[in-house]
Amino acid sequence: MSHPVSPNVQGVQPVLSVQDLTVRLPANADRAHAVERISFEVFAGRTTCLLGESGSGKSVIAQTLMRLLPPSVKPVQGHVRLLGEDVLTMSADRLRRVRGERMAMVFQEPMTALNPVMSCGAQLDEMLAVHTTLGRAERRERILDIFERTRLPSPTRIFDAYPHQLSGGQRQRVMIAMALILKPALLICDEPTTALDVTTQAEILKLIRELQTESGTAVLFITHDFGVVAEIADHVVVMRLGEMVEQGNKLQVLQSPREDYTRTLLSAVPGLAPVHRAPVAEAEPLIDVRALGKTYSTRRFFGARKDVHAAREVSLRVRPGETVGIVGESGSGKSTVARCIARLIDPSSGSVLSQGEAIEHASGQRLKAFRQRVQVVFQDPYRSLNPRQTVGESIIEGAVNASQPRAQAWARAEELMRLVRLRPDALNRYPHEFSGGQRQRICIARALACEPQLLIADEAVSALDVSVQAQILELLDDIQKRLRIGLLFITHDLRVANQICDRIIVMHQGSIVEQGPAHEVFTQPLHAYTRSLLDAVPGRGFEFHGAAA
């Protein structure tokens, strides 16, 4: 059925009007349509959020608006009107003018959206050269001005820098500057803050709001993060498997949802209210890290050596059945510490004790035995799994390499598939045949195949939908209780850390600035940096229906 579009704003015509949009998928797809009979509007100076899980059709809508769909995916019904013009019937020449001048897009991953062999300034200059008659000096002045407005440090340095020379937050600001430099009427943001830490995310959201206020830009914001929706949305459209579930203003959808699906999503949002967990029994630590340090040194030709201290004097312990969380911004040293503990990289100083034995310089059989006791679950499960191996082969590989008979390893893999709530007969399938959440479950099963004592989860749920994230967190908690393993949980999402961790370690610029029981760190933070992280959590204080804020 057709859904009502969002209400008009004081009689003003919408910047974007999507009416009964249906986009057909190829014949071999898992469903006939990517989106079916979708209708909504976006008004000047206001933000409409498309909210839904992976596969709901959010990004397909964004690509349809920009006419970026592959030939095999086609709009077959409906209209997409931008300032009264139907984008779907525009000529190629007209579309080239409209892109950038009237609508622009900020993609999720700026490193893949930016040209790696062009400087940032040159990429914006190219847009101005195509769309304006400004001279070279005027174009440079305008680029430096937009860099300053997007709060990029040292605009002249950024102008000459290449994307790989910038941080993730800086690259995203360059993308926003590129999208806004021609002052488009519509800005489309497709998950632009998903992979960013909370403080950078807060800065990007604030920047979008400020620029929107200055220019009256209409914003279509695509996300699965309810905190971001609470922070930035005026109007919310909830989607599921290509269909619109409900839409309305932010307060109505997030606090008084009409549909069960919306309520289910909201109930899965992790909160920041204190979570009281049963105390962990005193026991010998599974891992005892003492004054760990990691320094990277670089030297240019005929230049002085430059040292970068990724980790300094880091000490921590993880006991059986305990979950220790490490939180902090990108570049704080979280993942460096995890990789040093797992001996994926060698520490520069300090010691790592396992079963009372120092392993920082272990090699051969000692290192092999240690790596069986300590396993890692990485952020991106698709990159972690070999696409040419069945998931069964991936799961048993470590156990077989450790001299376990293949038949025994396979039987154990079937048990582990049941443990992570997947069917054992799926062992003969390949990674691309699973969803993101299922692939992460498979990675957890693979890590458990070697019967580890310690599991390191490095941003293992950061890219997952809120409902899948809740399932993975529940699964990890259940596995830990049943197997009494230790869990070192690394994340930049404080809501998630609050949900699962017994103790919290806060890292900043390679050092530990605060640590303690999770409920104390989150309710009574002692360090200013911890307080700044908590203040930056999107939607903090917003009362979601069915979830603590």
Coordinates of C-alpha atoms in Angstrom, one line a residue, residues 112-415:
T112 CA 37.0 5.0 -0.9
A113 CA 35.0 8.1 -2.1
L114 CA 38.0 10.4 -2.4
N115 CA 40.6 10.0 -5.2
P116 CA 43.8 8.7 -3.5
V117 CA 46.1 10.2 -6.2
M118 CA 44.8 13.7 -6.1
S119 CA 45.3 16.2 -3.3
C120 CA 42.2 17.3 -1.3
G121 CA 42.4 20.8 -2.7
A122 CA 42.7 19.5 -6.3
Q123 CA 39.5 17.4 -5.9
L124 CA 37.5 20.4 -4.8
D125 CA 39.1 22.6 -7.4
E126 CA 38.0 20.2 -10.1
M127 CA 34.4 20.6 -9.0
L128 CA 34.6 24.4 -9.1
A129 CA 36.3 24.4 -12.5
V130 CA 33.5 22.2 -14.0
H131 CA 30.6 24.0 -12.4
T132 CA 31.7 27.7 -12.1
T133 CA 33.6 30.3 -14.1
L134 CA 35.8 31.3 -11.2
G135 CA 39.6 31.8 -11.9
R136 CA 42.3 29.6 -10.3
A137 CA 43.0 32.2 -7.5
E138 CA 39.3 32.6 -6.7
R139 CA 38.7 28.9 -6.6
R140 CA 41.6 28.4 -4.2
E141 CA 40.2 31.2 -1.9
R142 CA 36.8 29.6 -1.9
I143 CA 38.2 26.1 -1.1
L144 CA 40.2 27.5 1.8
D145 CA 37.1 29.3 3.0
I146 CA 35.0 26.1 3.0
F147 CA 37.8 24.2 4.7
E148 CA 37.8 26.8 7.4
R149 CA 34.1 26.7 7.8
T150 CA 34.2 22.9 8.1
R151 CA 36.8 23.4 10.9
L152 CA 39.6 21.7 9.2
P153 CA 43.0 22.5 10.9
S154 CA 45.5 24.4 8.8
P155 CA 43.4 24.7 5.6
T156 CA 46.4 25.4 3.5
R157 CA 48.0 22.2 4.6
I158 CA 44.8 20.2 4.0
F159 CA 44.6 21.8 0.5
D160 CA 47.9 20.1 -0.4
A161 CA 47.4 16.9 1.6
Y162 CA 46.4 13.6 0.1
P163 CA 43.5 11.6 1.7
H164 CA 45.8 9.0 3.3
Q165 CA 47.6 11.8 5.2
L166 CA 44.5 12.8 7.1
S167 CA 42.5 11.2 10.0
G168 CA 39.1 9.6 9.4
G169 CA 37.3 12.7 10.9
Q170 CA 39.3 15.1 8.7
R171 CA 38.6 13.0 5.6
Q172 CA 34.9 13.1 6.4
R173 CA 35.1 16.9 6.8
V174 CA 36.8 17.2 3.3
M175 CA 33.9 15.1 1.9
I176 CA 31.4 17.5 3.6
A177 CA 33.3 20.5 2.3
M178 CA 33.2 19.0 -1.2
A179 CA 29.5 18.4 -1.0
L180 CA 28.6 21.9 0.3
I181 CA 31.0 24.1 -1.7
L182 CA 28.4 24.7 -4.4
K183 CA 25.7 25.3 -1.8
P184 CA 23.3 22.5 -3.0
A185 CA 19.7 22.6 -2.0
L186 CA 19.8 18.9 -0.9
L187 CA 22.6 17.1 1.1
I188 CA 22.4 13.3 1.2
C189 CA 24.4 11.8 4.0
D190 CA 24.7 8.0 3.8
E191 CA 26.0 6.7 7.2
P192 CA 28.7 9.4 7.4
T193 CA 29.5 8.9 11.1
T194 CA 29.1 5.1 11.5
A195 CA 32.9 4.3 11.8
L196 CA 33.8 7.5 13.7
D197 CA 34.4 7.7 17.5
V198 CA 31.9 9.6 19.6
T199 CA 33.7 12.9 19.8
T200 CA 34.4 13.1 16.1
Q201 CA 30.9 12.0 15.4
A202 CA 29.5 14.7 17.6
E203 CA 31.7 17.3 15.8
I204 CA 30.5 16.1 12.4
L205 CA 26.8 16.2 13.4
K206 CA 27.2 19.6 14.9
L207 CA 28.9 20.8 11.7
I208 CA 26.1 19.5 9.5
R209 CA 23.5 21.3 11.7
E210 CA 25.4 24.6 11.6
L211 CA 26.0 24.6 7.9
Q212 CA 22.3 23.6 7.4
T213 CA 21.3 26.6 9.5
E214 CA 23.5 28.9 7.5
S215 CA 22.4 27.8 4.1
G216 CA 18.9 26.4 4.7
T217 CA 20.0 23.1 3.1
A218 CA 17.6 20.2 3.2
V219 CA 19.3 17.1 4.6
L220 CA 18.4 13.4 4.0
F221 CA 20.4 11.5 6.6
I222 CA 20.7 7.7 6.3
T223 CA 21.6 5.8 9.5
H224 CA 20.9 2.8 11.7
D225 CA 22.1 4.6 14.8
F226 CA 19.2 5.7 17.0
G227 CA 21.4 8.1 19.0
V228 CA 22.3 10.0 15.8
V229 CA 18.6 10.1 14.9
A230 CA 17.7 11.5 18.3
E231 CA 20.5 14.1 17.8
I232 CA 19.8 15.4 14.3
A233 CA 16.4 14.4 12.9
D234 CA 13.2 16.4 12.4
H235 CA 11.3 13.7 10.6
V236 CA 12.0 10.0 10.7
V237 CA 11.2 7.3 8.1
V238 CA 11.5 3.7 9.4
M239 CA 12.2 1.0 6.8
R240 CA 12.4 -2.8 6.7
L241 CA 13.3 -5.0 3.8
G242 CA 12.4 -2.4 1.2
E243 CA 9.1 -1.3 2.8
M244 CA 8.2 1.7 4.8
V245 CA 7.1 0.6 8.3
E246 CA 6.1 4.1 9.6
Q247 CA 7.1 7.7 9.5
G248 CA 6.5 10.8 11.6
N249 CA 8.3 13.5 13.6
K250 CA 11.2 12.5 15.8
L251 CA 9.3 12.5 19.1
Q252 CA 6.4 10.5 17.7
V253 CA 8.6 7.7 16.2
L254 CA 11.2 7.4 18.9
Q255 CA 8.9 7.8 21.9
S256 CA 5.5 6.7 20.8
P257 CA 6.0 4.3 17.9
R258 CA 2.9 2.8 16.3
E259 CA 4.5 -0.3 14.9
D260 CA 5.9 -3.4 16.6
Y261 CA 9.0 -3.5 14.4
T262 CA 9.9 0.1 15.5
R263 CA 9.4 -0.8 19.1
T264 CA 11.6 -3.9 18.7
L265 CA 14.4 -1.8 17.3
L266 CA 14.1 0.7 20.1
S267 CA 14.2 -2.0 22.8
A268 CA 17.6 -3.1 21.4
V269 CA 19.2 0.3 21.8
P270 CA 21.9 -0.1 24.6
G271 CA 21.5 2.5 27.3
L272 CA 23.9 4.5 29.5
A273 CA 21.9 3.8 32.7
P274 CA 24.0 1.8 35.3
V275 CA 24.0 -1.9 34.6
H276 CA 24.6 -3.9 37.7
R277 CA 26.4 -7.2 36.9
A278 CA 27.2 -10.0 39.3
P279 CA 30.7 -9.6 40.7
V280 CA 33.5 -11.7 39.1
A281 CA 35.1 -14.2 41.4
E282 CA 38.7 -13.6 42.4
A283 CA 41.1 -15.8 40.5
E284 CA 44.5 -15.8 38.9
P285 CA 44.4 -13.5 35.8
L286 CA 44.3 -15.1 32.4
I287 CA 46.4 -12.3 31.1
D288 CA 48.5 -9.9 33.1
V289 CA 49.9 -6.9 31.1
R290 CA 52.5 -4.8 32.9
A291 CA 53.8 -1.4 31.7
L292 CA 53.2 -2.3 28.0
G293 CA 54.6 0.1 25.5
K294 CA 54.7 0.3 21.7
T295 CA 56.7 2.9 19.7
Y296 CA 56.8 3.2 16.0
S297 CA 59.9 4.9 14.6
T298 CA 60.2 6.5 11.1
R299 CA 63.2 8.1 9.5
R300 CA 63.3 10.1 6.3
F301 CA 66.3 10.3 4.0
F302 CA 68.8 12.6 5.6
G303 CA 66.3 13.4 8.3
A304 CA 65.9 12.9 12.0
R305 CA 64.1 9.9 13.4
K306 CA 60.5 10.4 14.5
D307 CA 59.0 8.3 17.3
V308 CA 55.3 7.8 17.7
H309 CA 54.2 6.3 21.0
A310 CA 51.1 4.3 20.2
A311 CA 51.0 2.9 23.8
R312 CA 52.7 3.9 27.0
E313 CA 52.9 2.1 30.3
V314 CA 49.6 0.2 29.8
S315 CA 48.9 -2.3 32.6
L316 CA 45.7 -4.4 32.9
R317 CA 44.4 -7.8 33.9
V318 CA 41.6 -10.0 32.7
R319 CA 40.2 -12.8 35.0
P320 CA 38.1 -15.9 34.1
G321 CA 34.5 -14.9 33.4
E322 CA 35.4 -11.2 33.4
T323 CA 34.8 -8.6 30.6
V324 CA 37.2 -5.7 30.5
G325 CA 36.4 -2.9 28.1
I326 CA 38.9 -0.5 26.5
V327 CA 37.3 2.7 25.3
G328 CA 38.7 5.8 23.6
E329 CA 38.9 7.7 20.4
S330 CA 40.5 6.5 17.2
G331 CA 44.3 6.8 17.7
S332 CA 44.0 6.3 21.5
G333 CA 46.0 3.0 21.3
K334 CA 43.2 0.5 22.0
S335 CA 43.8 -1.7 19.0
T336 CA 47.6 -1.4 19.4
V337 CA 47.3 -2.8 22.9
A338 CA 45.1 -5.6 21.8
R339 CA 47.5 -6.6 19.0
C340 CA 50.4 -6.5 21.3
I341 CA 48.6 -8.8 23.8
A342 CA 47.7 -11.3 21.0
R343 CA 51.3 -11.0 19.7
L344 CA 50.1 -9.9 16.3
I345 CA 52.7 -7.2 16.7
D346 CA 55.6 -7.1 19.1
P347 CA 55.6 -4.7 22.1
S348 CA 58.5 -2.3 22.4
S349 CA 58.6 -2.5 26.2
G350 CA 56.8 -4.1 29.2
S351 CA 55.6 -7.6 29.7
V352 CA 52.6 -9.8 29.0
L353 CA 52.1 -12.8 31.3
S354 CA 49.9 -15.8 30.5
Q355 CA 49.8 -18.6 33.0
G356 CA 52.6 -16.9 34.8
E357 CA 54.8 -17.0 31.7
A358 CA 56.2 -14.0 29.9
I359 CA 55.2 -14.2 26.2
E360 CA 56.3 -10.9 24.8
H361 CA 59.4 -12.6 23.3
A362 CA 58.0 -16.1 22.9
S363 CA 58.5 -17.9 19.6
G364 CA 58.0 -21.4 18.1
Q365 CA 55.9 -23.8 20.1
R366 CA 55.5 -21.4 23.0
L367 CA 54.0 -18.8 20.8
K368 CA 51.8 -21.3 19.0
A369 CA 50.4 -22.6 22.3
F370 CA 49.8 -19.0 23.5
R371 CA 47.9 -18.1 20.4
Q372 CA 45.6 -21.1 21.0
R373 CA 44.8 -19.6 24.4
V374 CA 44.2 -16.1 23.1
Q375 CA 41.9 -15.6 20.1
V376 CA 40.8 -12.4 18.3
V377 CA 37.4 -11.4 16.7
F378 CA 38.0 -8.4 14.4
Q379 CA 35.8 -5.6 13.3
D380 CA 35.1 -6.6 9.7
P381 CA 34.0 -10.3 9.5
Y382 CA 34.0 -10.4 5.7
R383 CA 37.7 -9.4 5.6
S384 CA 38.5 -11.8 8.4
L385 CA 37.1 -14.9 6.5
N386 CA 38.7 -16.4 3.4
P387 CA 36.1 -15.9 0.6
R388 CA 37.4 -19.0 -1.2
Q389 CA 37.0 -21.3 1.8
T390 CA 33.7 -22.6 3.2
V391 CA 33.0 -21.3 6.7
G392 CA 33.5 -24.9 8.0
E393 CA 37.1 -25.0 6.7
S394 CA 37.7 -21.6 8.2
I395 CA 36.5 -22.7 11.6
I396 CA 38.5 -26.0 11.8
E397 CA 41.7 -24.5 10.3
G398 CA 43.2 -23.4 13.6
A399 CA 42.3 -26.7 15.4
V400 CA 43.7 -28.8 12.6
N401 CA 46.9 -26.8 12.5
A402 CA 47.2 -27.6 16.2
S403 CA 47.2 -31.3 15.4
Q404 CA 43.6 -32.0 16.2
P405 CA 42.1 -34.8 14.0
R406 CA 39.9 -33.4 11.2
A407 CA 36.8 -35.4 12.1
Q408 CA 37.0 -34.2 15.7
A409 CA 37.6 -30.6 14.6
W410 CA 34.5 -30.8 12.3
A411 CA 32.3 -32.3 15.1
R412 CA 33.4 -29.4 17.3
A413 CA 32.6 -26.9 14.6
E414 CA 29.1 -28.3 14.4
E415 CA 28.7 -27.8 18.2

